[in-house]
CSV table of C-alpha atoms and ligand atoms in Angstrom, one decimal:
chain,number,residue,atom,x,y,z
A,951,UNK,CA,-24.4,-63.1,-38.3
A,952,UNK,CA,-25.0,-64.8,-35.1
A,953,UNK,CA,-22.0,-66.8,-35.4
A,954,UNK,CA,-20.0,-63.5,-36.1
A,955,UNK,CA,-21.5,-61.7,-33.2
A,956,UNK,CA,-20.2,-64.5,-31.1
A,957,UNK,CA,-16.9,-65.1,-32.3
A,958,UNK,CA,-16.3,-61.1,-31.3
A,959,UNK,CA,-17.7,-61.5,-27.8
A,960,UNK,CA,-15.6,-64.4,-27.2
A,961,UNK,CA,-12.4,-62.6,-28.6
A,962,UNK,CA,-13.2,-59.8,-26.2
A,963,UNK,CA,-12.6,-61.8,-22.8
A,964,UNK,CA,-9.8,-63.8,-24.5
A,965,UNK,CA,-6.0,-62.6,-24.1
A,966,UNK,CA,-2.9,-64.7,-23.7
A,967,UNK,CA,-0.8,-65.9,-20.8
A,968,UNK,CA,2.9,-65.0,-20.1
A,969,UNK,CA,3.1,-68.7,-21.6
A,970,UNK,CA,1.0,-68.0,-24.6
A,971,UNK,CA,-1.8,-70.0,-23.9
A,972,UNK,CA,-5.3,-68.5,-23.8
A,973,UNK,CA,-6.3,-67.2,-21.4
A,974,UNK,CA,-10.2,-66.4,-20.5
A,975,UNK,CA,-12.3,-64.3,-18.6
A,976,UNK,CA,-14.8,-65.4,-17.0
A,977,UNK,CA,-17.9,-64.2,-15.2
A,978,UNK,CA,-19.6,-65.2,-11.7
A,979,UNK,CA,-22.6,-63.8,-10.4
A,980,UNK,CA,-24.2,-64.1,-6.6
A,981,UNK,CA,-27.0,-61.9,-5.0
A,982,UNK,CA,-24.3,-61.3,-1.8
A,983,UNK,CA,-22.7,-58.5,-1.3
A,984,UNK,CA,-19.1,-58.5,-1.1
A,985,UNK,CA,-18.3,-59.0,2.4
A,986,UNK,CA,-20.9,-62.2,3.0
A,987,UNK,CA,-19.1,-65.5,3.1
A,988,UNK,CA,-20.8,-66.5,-0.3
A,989,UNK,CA,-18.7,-63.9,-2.1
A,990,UNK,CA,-15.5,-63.7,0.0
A,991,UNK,CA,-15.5,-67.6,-0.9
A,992,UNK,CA,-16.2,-67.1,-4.7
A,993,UNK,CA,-13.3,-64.6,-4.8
A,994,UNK,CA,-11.0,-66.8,-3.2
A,995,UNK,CA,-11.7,-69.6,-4.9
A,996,UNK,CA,-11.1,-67.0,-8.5
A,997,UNK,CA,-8.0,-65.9,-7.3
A,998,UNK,CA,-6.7,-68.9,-6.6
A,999,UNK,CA,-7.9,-71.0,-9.7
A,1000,UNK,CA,-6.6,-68.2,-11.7
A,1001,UNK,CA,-2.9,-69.3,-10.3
A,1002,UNK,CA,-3.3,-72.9,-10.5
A,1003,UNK,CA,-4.1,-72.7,-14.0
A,1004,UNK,CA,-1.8,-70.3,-15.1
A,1005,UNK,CA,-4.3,-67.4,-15.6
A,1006,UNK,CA,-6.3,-69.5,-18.2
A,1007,UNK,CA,-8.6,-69.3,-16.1
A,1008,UNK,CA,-9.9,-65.9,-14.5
A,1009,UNK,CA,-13.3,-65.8,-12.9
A,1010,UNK,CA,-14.3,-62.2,-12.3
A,1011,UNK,CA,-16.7,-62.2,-9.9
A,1012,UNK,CA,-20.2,-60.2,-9.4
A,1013,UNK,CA,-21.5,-59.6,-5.9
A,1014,UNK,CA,-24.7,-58.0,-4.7
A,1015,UNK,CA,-26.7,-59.0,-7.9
A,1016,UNK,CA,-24.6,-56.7,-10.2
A,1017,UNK,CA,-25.7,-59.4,-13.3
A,1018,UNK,CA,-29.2,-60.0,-12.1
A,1019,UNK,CA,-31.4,-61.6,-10.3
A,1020,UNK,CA,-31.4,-65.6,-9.6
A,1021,UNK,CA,-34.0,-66.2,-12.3
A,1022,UNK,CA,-32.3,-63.8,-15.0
A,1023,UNK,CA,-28.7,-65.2,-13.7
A,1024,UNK,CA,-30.1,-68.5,-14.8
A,1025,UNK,CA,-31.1,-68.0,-18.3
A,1026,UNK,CA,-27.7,-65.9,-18.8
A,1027,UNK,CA,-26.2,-69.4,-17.5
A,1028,UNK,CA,-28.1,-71.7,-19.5
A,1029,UNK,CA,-27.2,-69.8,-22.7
A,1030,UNK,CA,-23.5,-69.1,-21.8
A,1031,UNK,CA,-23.6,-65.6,-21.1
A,1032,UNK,CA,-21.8,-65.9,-18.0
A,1033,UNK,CA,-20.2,-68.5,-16.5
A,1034,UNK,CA,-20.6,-69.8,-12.8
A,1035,UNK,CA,-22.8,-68.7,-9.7
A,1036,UNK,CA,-23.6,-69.6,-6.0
A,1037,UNK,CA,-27.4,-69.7,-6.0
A,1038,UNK,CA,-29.7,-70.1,-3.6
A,1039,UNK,CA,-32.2,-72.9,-4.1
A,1040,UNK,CA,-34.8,-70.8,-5.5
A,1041,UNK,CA,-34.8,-71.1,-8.9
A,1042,UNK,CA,-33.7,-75.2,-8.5
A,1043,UNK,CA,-37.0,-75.9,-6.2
A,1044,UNK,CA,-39.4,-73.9,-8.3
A,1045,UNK,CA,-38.5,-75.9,-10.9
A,1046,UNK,CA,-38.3,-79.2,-9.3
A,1047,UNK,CA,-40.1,-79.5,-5.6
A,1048,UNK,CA,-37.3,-82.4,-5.1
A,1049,UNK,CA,-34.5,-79.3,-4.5
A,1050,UNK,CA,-36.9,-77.9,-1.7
A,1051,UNK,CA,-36.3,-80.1,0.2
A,1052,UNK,CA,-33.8,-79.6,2.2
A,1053,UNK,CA,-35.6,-76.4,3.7
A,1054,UNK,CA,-37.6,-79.3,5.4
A,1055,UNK,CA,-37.9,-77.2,9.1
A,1056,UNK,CA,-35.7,-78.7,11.5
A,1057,UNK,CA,-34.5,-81.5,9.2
A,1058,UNK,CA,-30.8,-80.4,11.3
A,1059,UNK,CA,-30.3,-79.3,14.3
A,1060,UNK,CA,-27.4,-77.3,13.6
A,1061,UNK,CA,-24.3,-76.4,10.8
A,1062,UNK,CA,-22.8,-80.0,11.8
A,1063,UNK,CA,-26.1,-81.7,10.7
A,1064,UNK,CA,-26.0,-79.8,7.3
A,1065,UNK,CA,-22.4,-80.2,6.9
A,1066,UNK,CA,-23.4,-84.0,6.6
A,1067,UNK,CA,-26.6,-84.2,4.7
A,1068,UNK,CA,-24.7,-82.1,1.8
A,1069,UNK,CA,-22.6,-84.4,1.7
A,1070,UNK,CA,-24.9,-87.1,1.6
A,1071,UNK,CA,-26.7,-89.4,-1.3
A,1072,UNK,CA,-29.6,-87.1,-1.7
A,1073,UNK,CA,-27.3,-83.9,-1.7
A,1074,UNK,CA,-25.2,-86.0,-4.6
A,1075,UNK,CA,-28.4,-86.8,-6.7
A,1076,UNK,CA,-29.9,-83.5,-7.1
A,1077,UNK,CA,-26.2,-82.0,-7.7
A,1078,UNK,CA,-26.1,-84.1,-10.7
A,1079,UNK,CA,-29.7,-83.4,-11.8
A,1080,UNK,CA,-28.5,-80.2,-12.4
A,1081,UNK,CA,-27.3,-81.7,-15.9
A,1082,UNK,CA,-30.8,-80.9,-16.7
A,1083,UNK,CA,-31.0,-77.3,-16.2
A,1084,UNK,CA,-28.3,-76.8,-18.5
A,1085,UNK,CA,-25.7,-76.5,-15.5
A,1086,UNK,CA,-23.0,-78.4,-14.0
A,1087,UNK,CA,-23.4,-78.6,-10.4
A,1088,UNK,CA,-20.0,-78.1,-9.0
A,1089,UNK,CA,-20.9,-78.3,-5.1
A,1090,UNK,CA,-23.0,-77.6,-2.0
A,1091,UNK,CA,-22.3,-74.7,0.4
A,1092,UNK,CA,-24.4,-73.0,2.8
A,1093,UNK,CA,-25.5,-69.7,4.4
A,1094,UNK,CA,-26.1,-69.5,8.5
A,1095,UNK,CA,-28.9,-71.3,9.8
A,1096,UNK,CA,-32.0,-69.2,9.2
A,1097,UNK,CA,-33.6,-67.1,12.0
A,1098,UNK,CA,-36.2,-64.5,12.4
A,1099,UNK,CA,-36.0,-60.6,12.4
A,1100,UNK,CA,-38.8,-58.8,13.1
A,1101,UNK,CA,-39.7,-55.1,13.8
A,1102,UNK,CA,-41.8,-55.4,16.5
A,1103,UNK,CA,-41.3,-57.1,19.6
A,1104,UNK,CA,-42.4,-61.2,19.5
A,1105,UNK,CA,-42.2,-63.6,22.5
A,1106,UNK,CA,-44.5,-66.5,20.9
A,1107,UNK,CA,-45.1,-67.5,17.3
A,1108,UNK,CA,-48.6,-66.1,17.5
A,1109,UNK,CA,-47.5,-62.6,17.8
A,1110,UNK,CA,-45.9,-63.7,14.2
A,1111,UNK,CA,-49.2,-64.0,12.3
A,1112,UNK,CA,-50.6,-61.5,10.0
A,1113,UNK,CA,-47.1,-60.2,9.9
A,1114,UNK,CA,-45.5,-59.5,6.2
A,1115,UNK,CA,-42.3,-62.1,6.6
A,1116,UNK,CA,-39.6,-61.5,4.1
A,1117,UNK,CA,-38.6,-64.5,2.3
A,1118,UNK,CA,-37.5,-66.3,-0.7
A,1119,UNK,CA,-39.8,-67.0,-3.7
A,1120,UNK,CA,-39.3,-70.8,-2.6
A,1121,UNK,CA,-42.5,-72.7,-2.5
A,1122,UNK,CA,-41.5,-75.0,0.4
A,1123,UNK,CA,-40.6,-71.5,2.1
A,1124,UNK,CA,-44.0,-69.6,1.7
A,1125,UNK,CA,-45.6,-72.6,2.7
A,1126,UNK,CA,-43.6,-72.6,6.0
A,1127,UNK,CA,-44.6,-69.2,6.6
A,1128,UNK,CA,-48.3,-69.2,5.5
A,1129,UNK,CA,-48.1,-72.7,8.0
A,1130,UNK,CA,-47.7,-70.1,11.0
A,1131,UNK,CA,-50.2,-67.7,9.8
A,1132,UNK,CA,-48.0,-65.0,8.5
A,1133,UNK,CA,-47.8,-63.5,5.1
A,1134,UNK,CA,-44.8,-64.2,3.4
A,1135,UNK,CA,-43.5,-61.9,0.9
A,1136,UNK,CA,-40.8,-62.6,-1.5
A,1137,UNK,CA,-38.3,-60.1,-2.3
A,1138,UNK,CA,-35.0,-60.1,-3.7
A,1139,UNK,CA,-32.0,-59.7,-0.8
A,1140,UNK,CA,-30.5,-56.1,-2.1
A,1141,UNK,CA,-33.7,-54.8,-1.9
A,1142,UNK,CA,-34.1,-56.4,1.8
A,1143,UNK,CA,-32.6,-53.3,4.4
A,1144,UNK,CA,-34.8,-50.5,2.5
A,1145,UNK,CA,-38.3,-52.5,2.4
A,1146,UNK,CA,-37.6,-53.5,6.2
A,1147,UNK,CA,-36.3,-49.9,7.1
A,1148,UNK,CA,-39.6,-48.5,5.4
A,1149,UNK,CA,-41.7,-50.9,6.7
A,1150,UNK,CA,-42.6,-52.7,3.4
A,1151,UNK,CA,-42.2,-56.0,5.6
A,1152,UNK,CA,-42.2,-56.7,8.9
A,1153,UNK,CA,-39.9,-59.3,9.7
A,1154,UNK,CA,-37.4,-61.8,7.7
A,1155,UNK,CA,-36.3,-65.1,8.0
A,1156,UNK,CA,-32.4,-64.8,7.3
A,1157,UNK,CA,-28.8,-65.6,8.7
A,1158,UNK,CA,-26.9,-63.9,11.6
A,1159,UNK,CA,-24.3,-62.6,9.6
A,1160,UNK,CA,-26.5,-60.9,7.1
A,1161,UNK,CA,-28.1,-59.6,10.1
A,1162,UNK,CA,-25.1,-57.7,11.3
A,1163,UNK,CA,-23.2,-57.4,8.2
A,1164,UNK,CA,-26.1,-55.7,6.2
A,1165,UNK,CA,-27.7,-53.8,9.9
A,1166,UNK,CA,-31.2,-55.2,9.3
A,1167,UNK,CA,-30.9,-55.1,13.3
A,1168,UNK,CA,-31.0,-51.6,12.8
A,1169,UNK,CA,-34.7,-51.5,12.6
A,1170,UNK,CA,-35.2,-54.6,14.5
A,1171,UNK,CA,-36.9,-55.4,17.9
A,1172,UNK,CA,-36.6,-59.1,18.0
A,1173,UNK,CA,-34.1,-61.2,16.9
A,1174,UNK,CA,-35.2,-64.9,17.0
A,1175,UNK,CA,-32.8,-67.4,16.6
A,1176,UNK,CA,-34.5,-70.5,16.2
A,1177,UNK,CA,-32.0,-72.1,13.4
A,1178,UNK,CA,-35.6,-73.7,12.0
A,1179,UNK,CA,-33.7,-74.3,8.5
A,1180,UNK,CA,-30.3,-74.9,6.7
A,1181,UNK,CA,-30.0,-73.0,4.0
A,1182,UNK,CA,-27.6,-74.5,1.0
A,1183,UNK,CA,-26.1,-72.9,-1.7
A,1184,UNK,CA,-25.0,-74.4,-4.8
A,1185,UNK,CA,-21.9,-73.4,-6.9
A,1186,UNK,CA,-22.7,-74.3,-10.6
A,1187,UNK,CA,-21.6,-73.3,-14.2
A,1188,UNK,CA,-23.1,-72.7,-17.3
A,1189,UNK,CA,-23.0,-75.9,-18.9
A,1190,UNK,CA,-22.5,-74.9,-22.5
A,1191,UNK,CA,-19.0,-72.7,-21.0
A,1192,UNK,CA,-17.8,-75.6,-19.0
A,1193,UNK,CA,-17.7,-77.8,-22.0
A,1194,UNK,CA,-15.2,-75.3,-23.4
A,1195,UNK,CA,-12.7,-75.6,-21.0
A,1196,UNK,CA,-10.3,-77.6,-20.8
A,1197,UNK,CA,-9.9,-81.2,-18.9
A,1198,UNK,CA,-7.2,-80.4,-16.9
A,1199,UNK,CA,-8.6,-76.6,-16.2
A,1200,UNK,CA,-11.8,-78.3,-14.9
A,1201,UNK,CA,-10.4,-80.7,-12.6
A,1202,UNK,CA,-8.6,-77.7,-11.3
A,1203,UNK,CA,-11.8,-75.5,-11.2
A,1204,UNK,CA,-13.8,-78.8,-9.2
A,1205,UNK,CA,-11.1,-79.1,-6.9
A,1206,UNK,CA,-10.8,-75.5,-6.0
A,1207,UNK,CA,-14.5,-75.4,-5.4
A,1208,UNK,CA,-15.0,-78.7,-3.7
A,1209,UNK,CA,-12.4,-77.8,-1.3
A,1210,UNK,CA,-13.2,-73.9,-0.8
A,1211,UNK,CA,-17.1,-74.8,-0.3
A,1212,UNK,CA,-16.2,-77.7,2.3
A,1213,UNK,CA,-14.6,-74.8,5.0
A,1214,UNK,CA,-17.4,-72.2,3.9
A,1215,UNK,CA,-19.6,-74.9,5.6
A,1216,UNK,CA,-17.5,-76.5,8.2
A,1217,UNK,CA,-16.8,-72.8,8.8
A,1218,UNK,CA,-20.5,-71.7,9.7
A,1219,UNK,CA,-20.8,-72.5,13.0
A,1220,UNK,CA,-18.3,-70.1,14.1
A,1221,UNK,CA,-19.3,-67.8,11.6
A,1222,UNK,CA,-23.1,-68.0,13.5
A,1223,UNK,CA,-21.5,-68.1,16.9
A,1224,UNK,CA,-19.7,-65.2,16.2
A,1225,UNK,CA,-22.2,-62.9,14.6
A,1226,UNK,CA,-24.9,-63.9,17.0
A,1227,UNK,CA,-22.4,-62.5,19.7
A,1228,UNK,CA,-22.1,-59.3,17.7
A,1229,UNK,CA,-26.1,-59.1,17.9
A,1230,UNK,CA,-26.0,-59.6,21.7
A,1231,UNK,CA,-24.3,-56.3,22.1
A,1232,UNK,CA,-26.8,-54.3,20.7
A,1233,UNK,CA,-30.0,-52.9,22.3
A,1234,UNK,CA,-32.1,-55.4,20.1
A,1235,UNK,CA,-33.4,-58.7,21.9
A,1236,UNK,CA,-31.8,-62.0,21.2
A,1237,UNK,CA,-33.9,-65.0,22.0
A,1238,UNK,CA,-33.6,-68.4,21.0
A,1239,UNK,CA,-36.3,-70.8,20.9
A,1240,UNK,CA,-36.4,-74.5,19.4
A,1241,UNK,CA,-38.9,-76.7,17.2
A,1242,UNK,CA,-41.9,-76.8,20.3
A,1243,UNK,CA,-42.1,-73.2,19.8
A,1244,UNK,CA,-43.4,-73.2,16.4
A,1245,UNK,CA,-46.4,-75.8,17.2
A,1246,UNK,CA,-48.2,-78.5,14.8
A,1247,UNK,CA,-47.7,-76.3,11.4
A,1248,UNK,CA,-44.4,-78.0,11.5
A,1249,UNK,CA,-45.9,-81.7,11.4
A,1250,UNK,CA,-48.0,-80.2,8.6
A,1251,UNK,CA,-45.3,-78.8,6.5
A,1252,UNK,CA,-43.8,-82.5,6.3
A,1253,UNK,CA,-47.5,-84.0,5.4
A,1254,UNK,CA,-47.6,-81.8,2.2
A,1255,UNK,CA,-44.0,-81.6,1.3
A,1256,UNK,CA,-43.7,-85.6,1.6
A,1257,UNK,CA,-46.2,-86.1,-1.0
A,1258,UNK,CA,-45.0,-83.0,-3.3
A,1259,UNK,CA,-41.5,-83.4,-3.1
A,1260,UNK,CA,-41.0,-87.1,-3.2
A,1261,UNK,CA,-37.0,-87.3,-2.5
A,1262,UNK,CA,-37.8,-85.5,1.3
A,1263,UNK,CA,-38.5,-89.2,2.3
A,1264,UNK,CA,-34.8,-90.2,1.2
A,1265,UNK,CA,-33.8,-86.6,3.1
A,1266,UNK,CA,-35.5,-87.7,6.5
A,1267,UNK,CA,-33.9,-91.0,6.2
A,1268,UNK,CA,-30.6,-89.6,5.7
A,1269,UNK,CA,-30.6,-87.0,8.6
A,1270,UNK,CA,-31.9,-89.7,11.2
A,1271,UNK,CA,-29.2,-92.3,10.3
A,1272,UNK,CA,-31.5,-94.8,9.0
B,1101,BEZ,C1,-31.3,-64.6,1.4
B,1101,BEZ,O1,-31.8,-64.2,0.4
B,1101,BEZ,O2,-31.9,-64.6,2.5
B,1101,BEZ,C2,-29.9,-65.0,1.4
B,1101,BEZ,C3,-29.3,-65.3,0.2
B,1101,BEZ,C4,-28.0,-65.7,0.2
B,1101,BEZ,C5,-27.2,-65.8,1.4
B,1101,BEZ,C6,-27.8,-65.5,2.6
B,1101,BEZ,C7,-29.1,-65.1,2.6
């Protein structure tokens, strides 16, 4: 019955190519909506693996959480429901402290210092880990370097405690936050503008282009840019649908990833550079400020995360050169 049921569903996405080969549809799924980089990528990537292989390959793709959240994305993944997804590292470091690590405060100084640790060893080992989620890890992107919104006015990281900081259901995340004194509170990106505009948190820790793109700035009287983290993304696909495609497709899928993943990142600086200028011309105020600012919870972060996240060690290595 099972097998039946399956058979049906597959023969539902399949049709057949103005060669005759098969041709499938397939699904992607990201929490972005449509015009981040995250999903203006995926559907560039789609369109143009769909012409490289002929159409036997067409990735439909889901913006804005349309098939989920991260969490239900990934079992949908793992039992080849749908197909591939840019994810955050939430699901990844909540599962294994070792893919937390690179949300290691400051570990960068800027895109060009993320650019090269996910390229790096460490960035290599915990793509292939992936193996063990069910996934194949099919690259490293990025979002901007993370900053801080907040709805009322902040000039030192004191006036931050006690404040409900939106954030990522990442452990090394909440411990960042609860490090400063404020309260983090996880909650899913769509529902972001509405609990900020109602006043369900008071602050975020997110990129300049979301910022502007999804007017969080609306409701904003600080904008902080302290570019305290990077903030990867990993493209992956569902390990039991990738084993169904075909050699040559997958090279052809890899290759159209690898290289549309490698200009989302190289591409962030501008993108940041940009965006921040977008902020500067509204009435909200734009301040940057740099590791000092944030005081000793940063040493303490590392203490902790060192000993619960072994690989952060290989990480720190990496980014000083050593
Ligand atoms: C966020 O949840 O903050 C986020 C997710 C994906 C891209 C950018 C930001």
């Amino acid at each position: 019955m099972k097998r039946l049921a399956g058979a049906a569903l597959a023969v539902s996405f399949a049709a057949f190519t103005a060669g005759g080969a098969v041709a499938e549809e397939y699904r992607m799924g990201l929490i972005t909506p449509p015009p981040h980089q995250w999903t203006v990528t995926a559907k560039e990537a789609a369109d143009e693996i769909k012409a490289k292989t002929d159409g036997r390959v067409d990735i439909l793709i889901f913006p804005s959480g349309q098939l989920g959240s991260e969490a239900q994305m990934l079992q949908q993944l793992q039992t080849g429901a749908m197909d591939f997804a840019f994810f955050t590292l939430g699901e990844f470091s909540n599962r294994d402290p070792n893919y937390g690590i690179f949300l290691a405060p400051f570990i960068v100084d800027d895109v060009a210092g993320a650019q090269k640790l996910l390229k790096g060893e460490t960035a290599q080992k915990l793509l292939d880990g992936m193996a063990d989620f069910g996934l194949v890890g099919l690259g490293w992107g990025m979002a901007g370097m993370r900053m801080i919104v907040t709805s009322d006015p902040v000039e030192t990281v004191e006036d931050l405690k006690g404040k409900k900081i939106r954030t990522i259901p990442f452990a090394p995340e909440l411990a960042f936050w609860e490090g400063l004194g404020a309260a983090p509170t996880p909650m899913p990106l769509p529902a972001l503008y509405d609990a900020f505009a109602n006043g369900q948190v008071d602050g975020m820790q997110i990129d300049v282009e979301g910022t502007w793109n999804s007017k969080y700035f609306e409701h904003a009287s600080s904008i902080i840019i302290s570019d305290h983290m990077m903030f990867p993304m990993a493209a992956i696909a569902s390990g039991r649908k990738w084993a169904g495609i075909s050699e040559e497709d997958r090279a052809i899928v890899e290759a159209v990833f690898s290289e549309k993943l490698d200009s989302l990142v190289a591409g962030y600086a501008e993108i940041d550079a940009d965006y921040r200028k977008k902020l500067e011309t509204t009435e909200v105020t734009v301040m940057d400020v740099d590791r000092d600012w944030f005081g000793p919870a940063l040493e303490e972060w590392y203490v902790r995360w060192r000993e619960e996240a072994p690989m952060l060690k290989e990480l720190e290595a990496e980014a000083s050169g050593k």
